[in-house]
Amino acid sequence: MILVTGGAGFIGANFVLDWLAHSDEPVVNLDLLTYAGNRENLAALANDPRHIFVHGDIGDATLLAQLLETHQPRAVLNFAAESHVDRSIHAPEEFIQTNVVGTFRLLEAVRAYWSKLDGDARNAFRLLHVSTDEVYGSLGKDAPAFSETHRYEPNSPYSASKAASDHLVRAYHHTYGLPVLTTNCSNNYGPFHFPEKLIPLMIVNALADKALPVYGDGQQIRDWLYVKDHCSAIRRVLEAGTIGEVYNVGGWNEKPNLDIVHTVCALLDELRARADGKSYAEQITYVTDRPGHDRRYAIDASKIERELGWKPAETFDTGIRKTIAWYLDNQAWVTNVQSGAYREWVEKNYAERAA
Ligand code: NAD
Ligand code: TYD
């Protein structure tokens, strides 16, 4: 079996669902259920004995030791993190606790467990750490995309905390020989994406007749990958990646934010037209920029393509259509995640951004 951390969040839940759609190997899913964790994301597995959910913290050394001892996983995949840049600007402490201290505790627990394994089990064991392209910092307009050897230049408390976790993972391989794999992926989008992030926020606000808040000039560039393609890349790296190596994951899909917002509006115009017949683009509002806002991210995915034969299945056009269809079909999920805590965050983040 495998142990997944953070498997009630956006990417983790997609990964667990995908994993069990592709194999019968059971999953132990350790998740703290922060504001971003949601058991509803895993509702399809409610009666599935292959999925064991454990409510807990990756920073809890006792719990980790007990879970590893009881379940004897052949791999641990670390998705658990605080993941939103804007929240890291307002309140960085949790990012240090989970992303840095939590990853450290996980590494220590896994090292103790792995060092006691023998023979085949020890050789087969892997720790896969899920990270982000944001650790590489911001690219100039014409600079080549991030390769695995790009220097680390994190600019936000979020990316700095992820960079620290990547360094710890690397160090545990070099110092203790722990069999680690690291993936650094570009921006994901798709089902179960919490509506504090750009794409789901725009879909949800558009349908609720609210402003579509574009930070600054909207010309910041992100490189978008459909979440299920990220999941297939992780499965492939786990299966065939070389121990100690880093794999950048992306779909060669660089787009300015404003283009993304216009695409979302055009698809909603087509699929769920506004009652007044006008375009959702009328709701676009320019608001104060994010402090320290990274201008451009872009992933050079040639290593994972060349060495592991991985390629994304979706283009941006097919992936964004599926995503919008999912949100239109899952209005109850959207309503449920927009709790009091969600409304408080939206109030805090956007009230101070003068239009
Ligand atoms: P998310 O915020 O949607 O989910 C994070 C999950 O981790 C939640 O279920 C939360 O409850 C859980 N969690 C938080 N702190 C925990 C703790 N201390 N112990 C156990 N569980 C805890 O994040 P996501 O977008 O699904 O991202 C998952 C991983 O992928 C993160 O490591 C993130 O850095 C990385 N990543 C995300 C993106 C992206 O575009 N979202 C891109 C590349 C990499
Ligand atoms: P986000 O989804 O928060 O991901 P990240 O900052 O990790 O890339 O934001 C994606 C881009 O969209 C980023 O450049 C910030 C911008 N953005 C807006 O313009 N308006 C918004 O309301 C949000 C949440 C993000």
CSV table of C-alpha atoms in Angstrom, one decimal, residues 11-266:
chain,number,residue,atom,x,y,z
A,11,ILE,CA,-4.3,17.7,-6.1
A,12,GLY,CA,-4.1,15.0,-3.4
A,13,ALA,CA,-7.8,14.1,-3.7
A,14,ASN,CA,-7.5,14.0,-7.5
A,15,PHE,CA,-4.4,11.8,-7.1
A,16,VAL,CA,-6.1,9.3,-4.7
A,17,LEU,CA,-9.2,9.1,-6.9
A,18,ASP,CA,-7.0,8.5,-10.0
A,19,TRP,CA,-4.7,6.0,-8.2
A,20,LEU,CA,-7.7,3.8,-7.2
A,21,ALA,CA,-9.1,4.1,-10.7
A,22,HIS,CA,-5.9,2.7,-12.1
A,23,SER,CA,-5.0,0.1,-9.4
A,24,ASP,CA,-6.3,-1.8,-6.4
A,25,GLU,CA,-3.3,-0.9,-4.2
A,26,PRO,CA,-4.8,0.6,-1.1
A,27,VAL,CA,-4.1,4.2,0.0
A,28,VAL,CA,-3.7,5.5,3.6
A,29,ASN,CA,-4.6,9.2,3.4
A,30,LEU,CA,-3.3,11.4,6.2
A,31,ASP,CA,-4.8,14.9,6.1
A,32,LEU,CA,-5.2,17.6,8.7
A,33,LEU,CA,-8.4,18.9,7.1
A,34,THR,CA,-7.4,22.5,7.1
A,35,TYR,CA,-9.7,25.0,5.3
A,36,ALA,CA,-8.3,23.5,2.1
A,37,GLY,CA,-9.0,19.9,3.0
A,38,ASN,CA,-12.4,18.5,2.2
A,39,ARG,CA,-13.7,15.0,2.7
A,40,GLU,CA,-16.4,15.7,0.2
A,41,ASN,CA,-13.6,15.5,-2.4
A,42,LEU,CA,-13.3,11.8,-1.5
A,43,ALA,CA,-17.1,11.1,-1.3
A,44,ALA,CA,-16.8,8.6,-4.2
A,45,LEU,CA,-14.6,6.5,-2.0
A,46,ALA,CA,-16.9,6.5,1.1
A,47,ASN,CA,-17.5,2.8,1.1
A,48,ASP,CA,-14.3,1.7,-0.6
A,49,PRO,CA,-12.1,-0.5,1.6
A,50,ARG,CA,-9.0,0.4,-0.4
A,51,HIS,CA,-9.1,4.0,1.0
A,52,ILE,CA,-8.2,4.5,4.7
A,53,PHE,CA,-8.6,8.1,5.8
A,54,VAL,CA,-6.7,9.4,8.9
A,55,HIS,CA,-7.3,12.8,10.3
A,56,GLY,CA,-4.0,14.1,11.5
A,57,ASP,CA,-0.9,16.4,11.0
A,58,ILE,CA,2.3,15.5,9.1
A,59,GLY,CA,4.0,17.4,12.0
A,60,ASP,CA,2.8,14.7,14.5
A,61,ALA,CA,5.9,12.4,14.9
A,62,THR,CA,4.1,9.9,17.1
A,63,LEU,CA,1.2,9.5,14.7
A,64,LEU,CA,3.5,9.2,11.7
A,65,ALA,CA,5.6,6.4,13.4
A,66,GLN,CA,2.4,4.6,14.3
A,67,LEU,CA,0.9,4.8,10.7
A,68,LEU,CA,4.1,3.6,9.1
A,69,GLU,CA,4.5,0.8,11.5
A,70,THR,CA,0.9,-0.4,11.2
A,71,HIS,CA,0.5,-0.1,7.4
A,72,GLN,CA,4.1,-0.7,6.1
A,73,PRO,CA,3.7,1.4,3.0
A,74,ARG,CA,6.0,0.8,0.0
A,75,ALA,CA,5.9,4.5,-0.8
A,76,VAL,CA,5.0,7.8,0.9
A,77,LEU,CA,3.8,10.7,-1.3
A,78,ASN,CA,3.8,14.1,0.3
A,79,PHE,CA,1.1,16.5,-1.0
A,80,ALA,CA,0.3,18.1,2.4
A,81,ALA,CA,1.1,21.8,2.4
A,82,GLU,CA,-0.2,25.3,2.8
A,83,SER,CA,-0.5,26.2,-0.8
A,84,HIS,CA,-1.9,29.7,-1.4
A,85,VAL,CA,0.5,32.6,-2.1
A,86,ASP,CA,-1.9,35.3,-0.9
A,87,ARG,CA,-2.5,33.6,2.4
A,88,SER,CA,1.3,33.2,2.9
A,89,ILE,CA,1.6,37.0,2.5
A,90,HIS,CA,-1.1,37.6,5.2
A,91,ALA,CA,-0.1,34.8,7.6
A,92,PRO,CA,3.2,33.1,6.8
A,93,GLU,CA,3.6,31.1,10.1
A,94,GLU,CA,1.4,28.1,9.1
A,95,PHE,CA,3.5,27.8,5.9
A,96,ILE,CA,6.6,27.4,8.0
A,97,GLN,CA,4.9,24.9,10.3
A,98,THR,CA,3.5,22.6,7.7
A,99,ASN,CA,5.7,23.0,4.7
A,100,VAL,CA,9.1,23.2,6.5
A,101,VAL,CA,8.6,21.7,10.0
A,102,GLY,CA,6.0,19.2,8.8
A,103,THR,CA,8.1,18.0,5.9
A,104,PHE,CA,11.1,17.6,8.3
A,105,ARG,CA,9.0,15.5,10.7
A,106,LEU,CA,7.8,13.4,7.8
A,107,LEU,CA,11.4,12.9,6.6
A,108,GLU,CA,12.5,11.9,10.1
A,109,ALA,CA,9.6,9.4,10.5
A,110,VAL,CA,10.2,7.9,7.1
A,111,ARG,CA,13.9,7.6,7.6
A,112,ALA,CA,13.4,5.7,10.9
A,113,TYR,CA,10.9,3.4,9.2
A,114,TRP,CA,12.9,2.9,6.0
A,115,SER,CA,16.2,2.2,7.9
A,116,LYS,CA,14.5,-0.8,9.6
A,117,LEU,CA,13.1,-2.3,6.4
A,118,ASP,CA,15.1,-5.2,5.0
A,119,GLY,CA,16.1,-6.5,1.6
A,120,ASP,CA,13.5,-6.0,-1.2
A,121,ALA,CA,11.2,-3.8,0.9
A,122,ARG,CA,14.1,-1.4,1.6
A,123,ASN,CA,15.2,-1.3,-2.1
A,124,ALA,CA,11.7,-0.8,-3.4
A,125,PHE,CA,10.7,2.0,-0.9
A,126,ARG,CA,10.3,5.6,-2.2
A,127,LEU,CA,9.4,8.9,-0.7
A,128,LEU,CA,7.9,11.2,-3.4
A,129,HIS,CA,7.8,14.9,-2.5
A,130,VAL,CA,5.3,17.0,-4.5
A,131,SER,CA,6.6,20.5,-5.1
A,132,THR,CA,6.1,23.6,-7.3
A,133,ASP,CA,7.8,25.6,-10.0
A,134,GLU,CA,7.5,28.7,-7.8
A,135,VAL,CA,10.7,27.7,-6.0
A,136,TYR,CA,12.6,28.9,-9.1
A,137,GLY,CA,11.3,32.4,-8.8
A,138,SER,CA,10.2,34.7,-11.6
A,139,LEU,CA,11.3,34.5,-15.3
A,140,GLY,CA,12.0,37.5,-17.6
A,141,LYS,CA,9.8,37.7,-20.7
A,142,ASP,CA,12.2,36.0,-23.1
A,143,ALA,CA,14.1,33.8,-20.6
A,144,PRO,CA,14.1,30.0,-21.2
A,145,ALA,CA,11.6,28.0,-19.1
A,146,PHE,CA,12.7,26.5,-15.8
A,147,SER,CA,14.8,23.4,-16.1
A,148,GLU,CA,15.7,21.2,-13.1
A,149,THR,CA,19.0,22.9,-12.7
A,150,HIS,CA,17.6,26.4,-12.5
A,151,ARG,CA,18.7,28.1,-9.4
A,152,TYR,CA,16.3,28.4,-6.5
A,153,GLU,CA,15.1,32.0,-6.1
A,154,PRO,CA,11.8,31.8,-4.2
A,155,ASN,CA,10.0,35.2,-3.7
A,156,SER,CA,7.0,34.6,-1.5
A,157,PRO,CA,6.7,33.0,1.9
A,158,TYR,CA,4.9,30.1,0.2
A,159,SER,CA,7.6,29.5,-2.4
A,160,ALA,CA,10.4,30.0,0.2
A,161,SER,CA,8.7,27.4,2.5
A,162,LYS,CA,8.4,24.9,-0.4
A,163,ALA,CA,12.0,25.6,-1.4
A,164,ALA,CA,13.1,24.8,2.2
A,165,SER,CA,11.2,21.5,2.1
A,166,ASP,CA,12.8,20.6,-1.3
A,167,HIS,CA,16.2,21.2,0.2
A,168,LEU,CA,15.5,19.0,3.2
A,169,VAL,CA,14.3,16.2,0.9
A,170,ARG,CA,17.5,16.6,-1.1
A,171,ALA,CA,19.6,16.6,2.0
A,172,TYR,CA,18.0,13.4,3.4
A,173,HIS,CA,19.0,11.6,0.2
A,174,HIS,CA,22.5,12.9,0.1
A,175,THR,CA,23.2,12.4,3.8
A,176,TYR,CA,21.2,9.4,4.7
A,177,GLY,CA,20.6,7.7,1.4
A,178,LEU,CA,16.8,8.0,1.7
A,179,PRO,CA,15.3,7.0,-1.6
A,180,VAL,CA,13.5,10.2,-2.6
A,181,LEU,CA,12.0,11.6,-5.7
A,182,THR,CA,10.9,15.3,-6.2
A,183,THR,CA,8.5,16.7,-8.7
A,184,ASN,CA,8.2,20.5,-9.4
A,185,CYS,CA,5.0,21.2,-11.2
A,186,SER,CA,3.5,24.3,-12.8
A,187,ASN,CA,0.0,25.7,-11.9
A,188,ASN,CA,-2.7,23.0,-11.9
A,189,TYR,CA,-6.4,23.5,-12.6
A,190,GLY,CA,-9.4,21.1,-12.7
A,191,PRO,CA,-12.1,19.5,-10.5
A,192,PHE,CA,-12.1,20.2,-6.7
A,193,HIS,CA,-9.9,23.3,-7.0
A,194,PHE,CA,-10.6,25.5,-4.0
A,195,PRO,CA,-12.1,28.8,-5.2
A,196,GLU,CA,-9.5,31.0,-3.7
A,197,LYS,CA,-7.2,30.3,-6.7
A,198,LEU,CA,-7.5,32.1,-10.0
A,199,ILE,CA,-9.5,29.8,-12.2
A,200,PRO,CA,-12.1,28.5,-9.8
A,201,LEU,CA,-12.5,31.9,-8.2
A,202,MET,CA,-13.3,33.4,-11.6
A,203,ILE,CA,-15.8,30.7,-12.4
A,204,VAL,CA,-17.5,30.9,-9.1
A,205,ASN,CA,-17.6,34.7,-9.0
A,206,ALA,CA,-18.8,35.0,-12.6
A,207,LEU,CA,-21.8,32.7,-11.9
A,208,ALA,CA,-22.6,34.6,-8.6
A,209,ASP,CA,-22.6,37.9,-10.5
A,210,LYS,CA,-19.6,39.2,-8.6
A,211,ALA,CA,-16.5,41.1,-9.8
A,212,LEU,CA,-13.7,39.2,-11.5
A,213,PRO,CA,-10.6,40.6,-9.7
A,214,VAL,CA,-7.5,40.8,-11.9
A,215,TYR,CA,-4.4,41.7,-10.0
A,216,GLY,CA,-2.3,44.5,-11.5
A,217,ASP,CA,-2.3,44.6,-15.3
A,218,GLY,CA,-3.2,40.9,-15.7
A,219,GLN,CA,-0.2,40.2,-17.8
A,220,GLN,CA,1.5,37.9,-15.4
A,221,ILE,CA,2.2,34.5,-17.0
A,222,ARG,CA,1.5,31.1,-15.5
A,223,ASP,CA,2.0,27.7,-17.1
A,224,TRP,CA,-1.2,25.6,-16.7
A,225,LEU,CA,-1.5,21.9,-16.4
A,226,TYR,CA,-4.8,19.9,-16.0
A,227,VAL,CA,-4.6,18.2,-12.6
A,228,LYS,CA,-5.1,14.7,-13.9
A,229,ASP,CA,-2.0,15.1,-16.0
A,230,HIS,CA,-0.1,16.1,-12.9
A,231,CYS,CA,-1.4,12.9,-11.3
A,232,SER,CA,-0.2,10.8,-14.2
A,233,ALA,CA,3.2,12.4,-14.0
A,234,ILE,CA,3.5,11.6,-10.3
A,235,ARG,CA,2.5,8.0,-10.9
A,236,ARG,CA,5.1,7.7,-13.7
A,237,VAL,CA,7.8,9.3,-11.5
A,238,LEU,CA,7.0,6.9,-8.7
A,239,GLU,CA,7.1,3.9,-11.0
A,240,ALA,CA,10.2,4.7,-13.0
A,241,GLY,CA,12.0,7.8,-11.6
A,242,THR,CA,15.7,7.6,-10.7
A,243,ILE,CA,16.2,7.9,-6.9
A,244,GLY,CA,17.5,11.4,-5.9
A,245,GLU,CA,16.3,13.0,-9.1
A,246,VAL,CA,14.1,16.0,-9.6
A,247,TYR,CA,11.5,16.1,-12.4
A,248,ASN,CA,9.8,19.3,-13.6
A,249,VAL,CA,6.2,18.7,-14.7
A,250,GLY,CA,4.3,21.0,-17.1
A,251,GLY,CA,2.3,21.1,-20.2
A,252,TRP,CA,4.0,23.9,-22.2
A,253,ASN,CA,0.9,26.1,-21.7
A,254,GLU,CA,2.0,29.6,-20.8
A,255,LYS,CA,-0.8,32.1,-20.7
A,256,PRO,CA,-1.2,35.6,-19.3
A,257,ASN,CA,-3.8,35.8,-16.5
A,258,LEU,CA,-6.1,38.1,-18.4
A,259,ASP,CA,-6.3,35.6,-21.3
A,260,ILE,CA,-7.3,32.9,-18.8
A,261,VAL,CA,-10.1,35.1,-17.4
A,262,HIS,CA,-11.3,35.9,-20.9
A,263,THR,CA,-11.3,32.2,-21.8
A,264,VAL,CA,-13.3,31.4,-18.7
A,265,CYS,CA,-15.8,34.2,-19.5
A,266,ALA,CA,-16.2,33.0,-23.2
